[in-house]
C-alpha cells in the first residue's frame, strides 16, 4: 500500500506530459503495476486503485491465512480490479514507445530479472503477477517463461540495477519511503520466516534478501539535480521529506492513502519544476464520493 506515494509521483509525471521523454520504465512489486498503467497513459486513473479498490478485506485480510489463503490477494487486484474496475489498457502498454520492464526475483536463477518484450496481454498480466507476488503472504511463486518468480523488490527495493545494466545514462528514481530500518516484528519475520523460505530455493537468495536494506542505501543517488555515481550515470531521486508521514504497508484508511498520493505528487512537482505549487487536485477527479 506504500506504493500509493510513488503512484502519486508518477501521476505528476503524467500530468506534466513527461511519459515520452523516457526510453524505458522499470518497476518492481507495486511499482510494476503503476509502471504498466503509466506506459498505457493511465497513471492518474490507476492511483485511485489504492484508496478505492484495494483498501478492503478483498485485497488485505489478516484472517485469510487461517483458512489457508494468502494474506494479500494479488489475484483480486489483477483478475478483478484490473479487468472490471480500473481496466488496464494492456495493448497500449505493450505498444508504447517507452520500453516497459517489470522486475521480478527469479527463484531459479537466484537474482532479479527484467521481464519485458511482452507478446500479448496474457504475458503482460503474468509478468505483473510475478513481480507482485510477495512470498508466503501473497501466495506461491508464479511461473513465467519457464522460471519461478516472486516479488521484484525482495532483493532490490529500488530497481535501478536493471536500468543501469541496460546502459541507461540518466535515471529518475521514485522512492515510496525514505529509508530507515523495519520494526522488530518485521525484522523477526524477515529472519525467521521469509529468509528460511527463500533458502529452500537458493541459499544466496536468503542472504541477499537480508542485505537488501544495504541495497536501498546504496541506491541513494544525489539530491535532485543529478550527480555521477560510480558507473557514470546521472541519478535524480525523488522521495518524501523525512518529516512526512509514511503510509503503512497494510494501510487501508482512505484518508491516509489519498494524503500519501497527494504528498508524492506534490513532491515530484517540486523536484521537477523547482516550485512548490498548491496541492494539485487532479487526483480528486478520479475519486468517488465517500459512501454516506
Coordinates of C-alpha atoms in Angstrom, one line a residue, residues 55-259:
X55 CA -8.2 -0.8 0.7
X56 CA -10.6 -3.5 1.8
X57 CA -10.8 -7.2 3.0
X58 CA -11.0 -8.5 -0.6
X59 CA -7.3 -7.5 -1.0
X60 CA -5.9 -7.5 2.6
X61 CA -7.3 -9.7 5.3
X62 CA -5.5 -10.8 8.4
X63 CA -8.0 -13.6 8.8
X64 CA -7.4 -15.2 5.4
X65 CA -4.2 -17.1 6.4
X66 CA -6.2 -19.0 9.0
X67 CA -8.2 -20.7 6.2
X68 CA -5.2 -21.5 4.0
X69 CA -5.3 -18.4 1.8
X70 CA -2.7 -15.6 1.3
X71 CA -2.9 -12.5 3.5
X72 CA -2.8 -10.3 0.4
X73 CA -4.8 -11.3 -2.7
X74 CA -3.0 -10.1 -5.8
X75 CA -5.3 -12.2 -7.9
X76 CA -8.1 -9.9 -6.7
X77 CA -6.1 -6.9 -7.8
X78 CA -5.2 -8.3 -11.2
X79 CA -8.1 -10.5 -12.1
X80 CA -10.9 -8.4 -10.7
X81 CA -9.8 -4.7 -10.3
X82 CA -7.6 -4.7 -13.4
X83 CA -10.3 -6.2 -15.6
X84 CA -13.6 -4.9 -14.2
X85 CA -13.0 -1.8 -12.2
X86 CA -9.8 0.1 -13.2
X87 CA -9.2 -1.6 -16.5
X88 CA -5.5 -1.7 -17.6
X89 CA -5.1 -1.0 -21.3
X90 CA -2.6 -3.8 -22.0
X91 CA -2.4 -3.2 -25.7
X92 CA -1.4 0.5 -25.1
X93 CA 1.2 -0.6 -22.5
X94 CA 2.7 -3.2 -24.8
X95 CA 2.7 -1.0 -27.9
X96 CA 4.0 2.1 -26.0
X97 CA 7.1 3.8 -27.5
X98 CA 8.6 3.5 -24.0
X99 CA 10.0 0.1 -23.1
X100 CA 8.2 -1.5 -20.1
X101 CA 10.3 -3.6 -17.8
X102 CA 8.8 -5.4 -14.8
X103 CA 11.3 -6.5 -12.3
X104 CA 10.8 -9.9 -10.6
X105 CA 13.0 -12.2 -8.5
X106 CA 13.9 -15.5 -10.1
X107 CA 13.9 -18.3 -7.6
X108 CA 15.7 -20.5 -10.1
X109 CA 18.4 -18.0 -11.2
X110 CA 18.8 -16.5 -7.7
X111 CA 18.7 -12.9 -8.8
X112 CA 16.3 -10.3 -10.2
X113 CA 15.4 -10.1 -13.8
X114 CA 13.7 -7.5 -16.0
X115 CA 10.6 -9.1 -17.7
X116 CA 10.0 -7.3 -20.9
X117 CA 9.1 -7.8 -24.6
X118 CA 5.6 -9.0 -23.9
X119 CA 3.9 -10.7 -26.9
X120 CA 0.4 -10.2 -25.7
X121 CA -1.9 -9.3 -22.9
X122 CA -1.6 -12.7 -21.2
X123 CA 2.2 -12.4 -21.0
X124 CA 2.0 -8.9 -19.5
X125 CA -0.5 -10.0 -16.9
X126 CA 1.6 -13.0 -15.8
X127 CA 4.7 -10.8 -15.6
X128 CA 2.8 -8.3 -13.5
X129 CA 1.6 -11.2 -11.3
X130 CA 5.2 -12.4 -10.9
X131 CA 6.6 -9.0 -9.9
X132 CA 3.8 -8.5 -7.3
X133 CA 3.9 -12.0 -5.7
X134 CA 5.1 -11.4 -2.2
X135 CA 6.4 -14.8 -1.0
X136 CA 4.3 -16.6 1.7
X137 CA 2.0 -13.7 2.3
X138 CA 0.9 -13.3 -1.3
X139 CA 0.8 -16.9 -2.5
X140 CA 3.1 -19.4 -4.3
X141 CA 5.7 -18.4 -6.9
X142 CA 4.5 -17.5 -10.4
X143 CA 5.7 -19.5 -13.4
X144 CA 6.8 -17.1 -16.3
X145 CA 8.6 -18.3 -19.4
X146 CA 9.7 -21.5 -17.6
X147 CA 11.0 -19.8 -14.4
X148 CA 9.6 -19.4 -10.9
X149 CA 9.3 -15.7 -9.8
X150 CA 8.3 -13.8 -6.7
X151 CA 8.3 -10.1 -5.7
X152 CA 10.7 -8.0 -7.6
X153 CA 11.5 -5.7 -4.6
X154 CA 12.8 -8.6 -2.4
X155 CA 16.5 -8.1 -3.4
X156 CA 16.4 -4.6 -4.9
X157 CA 13.9 -2.1 -3.2
X158 CA 14.6 0.5 -5.9
X159 CA 15.1 -1.3 -9.3
X160 CA 18.0 0.7 -10.6
X161 CA 20.4 -2.1 -11.5
X162 CA 18.4 -3.3 -14.4
X163 CA 18.3 0.2 -15.9
X164 CA 22.0 0.7 -15.4
X165 CA 22.7 -2.8 -16.8
X166 CA 20.7 -1.8 -19.9
X167 CA 23.0 1.2 -20.4
X168 CA 20.7 3.9 -19.1
X169 CA 22.7 7.1 -18.6
X170 CA 20.1 9.2 -16.8
X171 CA 17.8 7.7 -14.2
X172 CA 14.9 9.1 -12.3
X173 CA 14.3 7.0 -9.2
X174 CA 10.9 7.3 -7.4
X175 CA 11.0 6.1 -3.8
X176 CA 8.0 5.5 -1.6
X177 CA 9.8 5.7 1.7
X178 CA 12.9 7.5 3.0
X179 CA 14.9 4.6 4.4
X180 CA 15.2 3.5 8.0
X181 CA 15.0 0.0 9.2
X182 CA 11.9 -2.1 9.8
X183 CA 10.5 -2.6 13.3
X184 CA 11.1 -5.6 15.4
X185 CA 8.1 -7.6 14.1
X186 CA 9.2 -7.1 10.5
X187 CA 12.8 -8.0 11.3
X188 CA 11.7 -11.2 13.0
X189 CA 9.5 -12.1 10.0
X190 CA 12.4 -11.4 7.7
X191 CA 14.9 -13.6 9.5
X192 CA 12.8 -16.5 10.7
X193 CA 10.0 -16.7 8.1
X194 CA 10.9 -15.1 4.7
X195 CA 14.7 -15.9 4.7
X196 CA 14.2 -19.6 5.5
X197 CA 11.6 -19.8 2.8
X198 CA 13.9 -18.3 0.2
X199 CA 16.8 -20.6 1.3
X200 CA 14.7 -23.6 0.2
X201 CA 15.3 -22.4 -3.3
X202 CA 18.8 -20.9 -3.1
X203 CA 20.9 -20.1 0.0
X204 CA 22.2 -16.9 -1.6
X205 CA 18.7 -15.6 -2.1
X206 CA 18.1 -15.6 1.7
X207 CA 21.5 -13.9 2.3
X208 CA 20.9 -11.2 -0.3
X209 CA 17.3 -10.7 1.0
X210 CA 18.6 -10.0 4.5
X211 CA 21.1 -7.5 3.0
X212 CA 18.6 -5.7 0.9
X213 CA 18.5 -2.7 3.2
X214 CA 22.1 -2.0 2.2
X215 CA 20.9 -2.2 -1.4
X216 CA 18.3 0.5 -0.6
X217 CA 21.0 2.7 1.0
X218 CA 23.4 2.1 -1.9
X219 CA 20.6 3.2 -4.4
X220 CA 20.6 6.6 -2.9
X221 CA 21.9 8.9 -5.6
X222 CA 22.4 12.6 -5.3
X223 CA 19.9 15.2 -4.3
X224 CA 17.6 16.4 -7.0
X225 CA 19.6 17.8 -9.8
X226 CA 21.7 14.8 -10.5
X227 CA 25.2 13.7 -9.9
X228 CA 27.6 11.0 -11.1
X229 CA 27.5 7.6 -9.5
X230 CA 30.4 5.1 -9.8
X231 CA 29.3 3.9 -13.3
X232 CA 28.8 7.4 -14.7
X233 CA 25.0 7.6 -14.7
X234 CA 23.1 10.7 -13.6
X235 CA 20.7 9.8 -10.9
X236 CA 17.8 12.0 -9.7
X237 CA 16.0 10.6 -6.7
X238 CA 12.5 11.8 -5.7
X239 CA 11.4 10.9 -2.2
X240 CA 9.3 12.4 0.6
X241 CA 11.0 14.5 3.3
X242 CA 11.9 12.7 6.5
X243 CA 9.2 14.5 8.5
X244 CA 6.5 13.4 6.1
X245 CA 4.1 10.8 7.3
X246 CA 4.8 7.3 5.9
X247 CA 1.9 5.2 4.6
X248 CA 1.9 1.8 6.3
X249 CA 2.5 -1.4 4.3
X250 CA -1.1 -2.6 5.1
X251 CA -2.7 0.8 5.3
X252 CA -6.5 0.8 4.4
X253 CA -7.5 4.3 5.5
X254 CA -8.9 6.1 2.5
X255 CA -7.9 9.5 4.1
X256 CA -4.2 8.4 4.7
X257 CA -3.9 6.9 1.2
X258 CA -5.2 10.0 -0.5
X259 CA -2.8 12.0 1.6

